[in-house]
Amino acid sequence: MTAPVAFTRDHLDWLPWVEPLAEAELTAQHMIALVDAARAKSEYFRLPARDPDALEHRTRTDKDIFYNTDAGAPRADRELAAAAVSRFNGCIYCASVHARFAATYAKREADVDRLLAEGVGVDLGERWNAIVAAAVALTALPMTFGPEHVTRLRAAGMDDLAISDVIQGAAFFNWANRLMLSLGEPAIKG
């Protein structure tokens, strides 16, 4: 398989450098840890399944950040934060996933494509610029994130719950990118 050389919203494969558990090796405990049975098909999820307790905590955290939208930031904003972090970190695989979701939920495909093509400095309008700036500050060096980022997010119309969602999405994907980038690489589906 060929590695992608540019950021994209296309569906990509991910190839592990460390052997994941085989699907046939997954126990009932592993399936609980995966949360969604369909994840058993993913080499990425079968790799951390070696520690099912940690995988379950990781997956439930991810699900709560991105799927629990009863209050706080809309899903598009959460996905944008993850896409911006992934673009900044160079995680082509995660950027493709979260850019697809951001584009779908926001209906702003052209803006998301510009973020992928031009990077985190692109002008996406003040609300999205504030989200990207906060996400990048947390990613580059967390102590560079400060009250000015919160003030900017509030000025863009976000309440405390929405700001918390953006921070959690960015922080989680900063960690997730580093894990994925150290365990494997993206590949173009073929």
Coordinates of C-alpha atoms in Angstrom, one line a residue:
M1 CA 0.0 0.0 0.0
T2 CA 1.1 3.5 -0.7
A3 CA 1.3 6.2 2.1
P4 CA -0.6 9.4 1.4
V5 CA 1.5 12.5 0.9
A6 CA -1.1 15.1 1.5
F7 CA -4.0 15.7 3.9
T8 CA -7.3 14.5 2.7
R9 CA -10.9 13.7 3.7
D10 CA -10.7 10.4 1.8
H11 CA -11.1 7.2 3.8
L12 CA -7.6 5.8 4.5
D13 CA -6.2 2.6 5.9
W14 CA -3.9 2.4 8.9
L15 CA -1.0 0.0 9.0
P16 CA 0.4 -1.0 12.4
W17 CA 4.1 -1.4 13.0
V18 CA 3.4 -3.6 16.0
E19 CA 1.3 -6.8 15.6
P20 CA -2.3 -6.3 16.9
L21 CA -4.3 -9.1 18.3
A22 CA -5.9 -11.2 15.7
E23 CA -9.7 -10.9 15.5
A24 CA -10.0 -14.6 16.5
E25 CA -8.0 -13.9 19.7
L26 CA -10.5 -11.3 21.0
T27 CA -12.3 -12.5 24.1
A28 CA -15.6 -11.3 25.6
Q29 CA -13.5 -8.8 27.7
H30 CA -11.9 -7.4 24.6
M31 CA -15.3 -7.0 22.9
I32 CA -16.6 -5.1 25.9
A33 CA -13.5 -2.9 25.8
L34 CA -14.0 -2.2 22.1
V35 CA -17.5 -0.8 23.0
D36 CA -18.6 -1.2 19.4
A37 CA -18.3 -4.7 18.0
A38 CA -17.4 -3.3 14.5
R39 CA -14.1 -2.0 15.9
A40 CA -12.9 -5.7 16.1
K41 CA -12.2 -5.3 12.3
S42 CA -9.8 -2.4 13.0
E43 CA -6.1 -3.2 13.4
Y44 CA -5.8 0.1 15.3
F45 CA -8.3 -0.9 17.9
R46 CA -7.1 -4.5 18.1
L47 CA -3.6 -3.2 19.0
P48 CA -4.5 -1.4 22.3
A49 CA -6.9 -4.3 23.0
R50 CA -3.9 -6.0 24.5
D51 CA -4.8 -3.9 27.6
P52 CA -8.6 -4.1 27.5
D53 CA -9.2 -2.0 30.6
A54 CA -7.2 0.9 29.2
L55 CA -8.8 0.5 25.8
E56 CA -12.3 0.6 27.3
H57 CA -11.5 3.9 29.2
R58 CA -10.0 5.4 26.1
T59 CA -13.0 4.4 23.9
R60 CA -15.6 5.6 26.4
T61 CA -13.7 8.9 26.8
D62 CA -13.6 9.3 23.0
K63 CA -17.3 8.5 22.7
D64 CA -18.3 11.0 25.4
I65 CA -16.3 13.8 23.9
F66 CA -17.6 13.4 20.4
Y67 CA -21.0 11.8 20.7
N68 CA -22.5 13.3 23.9
T69 CA -23.9 16.5 22.4
D70 CA -26.8 17.1 24.8
A71 CA -25.1 20.4 25.7
G72 CA -21.9 22.3 24.9
A73 CA -20.3 22.6 21.5
P74 CA -22.0 21.2 18.4
R75 CA -20.4 18.1 17.0
A76 CA -18.9 20.1 14.1
D77 CA -16.9 22.3 16.5
R78 CA -15.6 19.2 18.4
E79 CA -14.6 17.5 15.1
L80 CA -12.9 20.7 13.9
A81 CA -10.8 20.8 17.1
A82 CA -9.7 17.2 16.5
A83 CA -9.0 17.9 12.8
A84 CA -6.9 21.0 13.6
V85 CA -4.9 19.1 16.1
S86 CA -4.3 16.3 13.7
R87 CA -3.3 18.7 10.9
F88 CA -0.9 20.5 13.2
N89 CA 0.6 17.2 14.5
G90 CA 0.9 15.7 11.0
C91 CA -1.4 12.8 11.7
I92 CA -2.8 12.4 8.1
Y93 CA -5.0 9.4 9.2
C94 CA -6.8 11.2 12.1
A95 CA -7.1 14.4 10.2
S96 CA -8.9 12.6 7.4
V97 CA -11.4 11.1 9.8
H98 CA -12.2 14.2 11.8
A99 CA -12.1 16.5 8.7
R100 CA -14.8 14.3 7.2
F101 CA -16.9 14.6 10.3
A102 CA -16.3 18.4 10.6
A103 CA -17.3 18.8 6.9
T104 CA -20.4 16.6 7.3
Y105 CA -21.7 18.2 10.4
A106 CA -20.9 21.8 9.5
K107 CA -21.7 21.6 5.8
R108 CA -18.5 23.5 5.2
E109 CA -16.5 21.2 3.0
A110 CA -14.5 23.9 1.2
D111 CA -13.4 25.4 4.5
V112 CA -12.3 22.0 5.9
D113 CA -10.4 21.3 2.7
R114 CA -8.6 24.6 3.0
L115 CA -7.6 23.7 6.6
L116 CA -6.2 20.4 5.3
A117 CA -4.4 22.0 2.3
E118 CA -3.2 25.3 3.8
G119 CA -2.7 24.4 7.5
V120 CA -3.9 25.7 10.8
G121 CA -3.1 29.4 9.9
V122 CA -5.9 29.5 7.3
D123 CA -8.7 32.0 7.8
L124 CA -12.0 30.1 8.4
G125 CA -14.0 32.9 10.0
E126 CA -13.8 34.0 13.6
R127 CA -15.6 31.1 15.4
W128 CA -13.6 28.5 13.6
N129 CA -10.4 30.5 13.8
A130 CA -10.8 30.7 17.6
I131 CA -11.4 26.9 17.8
V132 CA -8.3 26.2 15.7
A133 CA -6.1 28.7 17.7
A134 CA -7.2 27.1 21.0
A135 CA -6.6 23.6 19.7
V136 CA -3.2 24.4 18.3
A137 CA -2.1 26.2 21.5
L138 CA -3.0 23.1 23.5
T139 CA -1.2 20.9 21.1
A140 CA 2.0 23.0 20.5
L141 CA 2.7 23.6 24.1
P142 CA -0.2 23.3 26.6
M143 CA 1.0 26.2 28.8
T144 CA 0.6 28.5 25.8
F145 CA -3.1 28.0 26.1
G146 CA -4.4 30.8 28.3
P147 CA -7.3 33.1 29.2
E148 CA -7.0 34.9 25.9
H149 CA -8.1 31.7 24.1
V150 CA -11.1 31.3 26.5
T151 CA -12.0 35.0 26.0
R152 CA -11.8 34.5 22.2
L153 CA -13.9 31.4 22.3
R154 CA -16.5 33.2 24.4
A155 CA -16.5 36.2 22.0
A156 CA -17.2 33.7 19.2
G157 CA -20.4 32.7 21.0
M158 CA -19.3 29.7 23.1
D159 CA -20.4 29.1 26.6
D160 CA -18.3 27.3 29.3
L161 CA -19.6 23.8 28.3
A162 CA -18.8 24.4 24.6
I163 CA -15.3 25.7 25.5
S164 CA -14.8 22.6 27.7
D165 CA -15.8 20.4 24.7
V166 CA -13.4 22.1 22.4
I167 CA -10.6 21.7 25.0
Q168 CA -11.4 18.1 25.6
G169 CA -11.6 17.3 21.9
A170 CA -8.2 19.0 21.3
A171 CA -6.5 17.4 24.3
F172 CA -7.8 13.9 23.5
F173 CA -6.7 14.1 19.9
N174 CA -3.3 15.5 20.8
W175 CA -2.8 12.3 22.8
A176 CA -4.5 10.0 20.2
N177 CA -2.3 11.4 17.3
R178 CA 0.9 10.7 19.2
L179 CA -0.2 7.2 19.9
M180 CA -1.2 6.5 16.3
L181 CA 1.9 8.2 14.9
S182 CA 4.2 6.0 17.1
L183 CA 2.4 2.7 16.3
G184 CA 1.8 2.8 12.6
E185 CA 1.1 4.8 9.5
P186 CA -1.7 5.8 7.1
A187 CA -2.1 4.1 3.8
I188 CA -4.2 4.8 0.7
K189 CA -7.0 2.3 0.4
G190 CA -6.3 0.1 -2.6

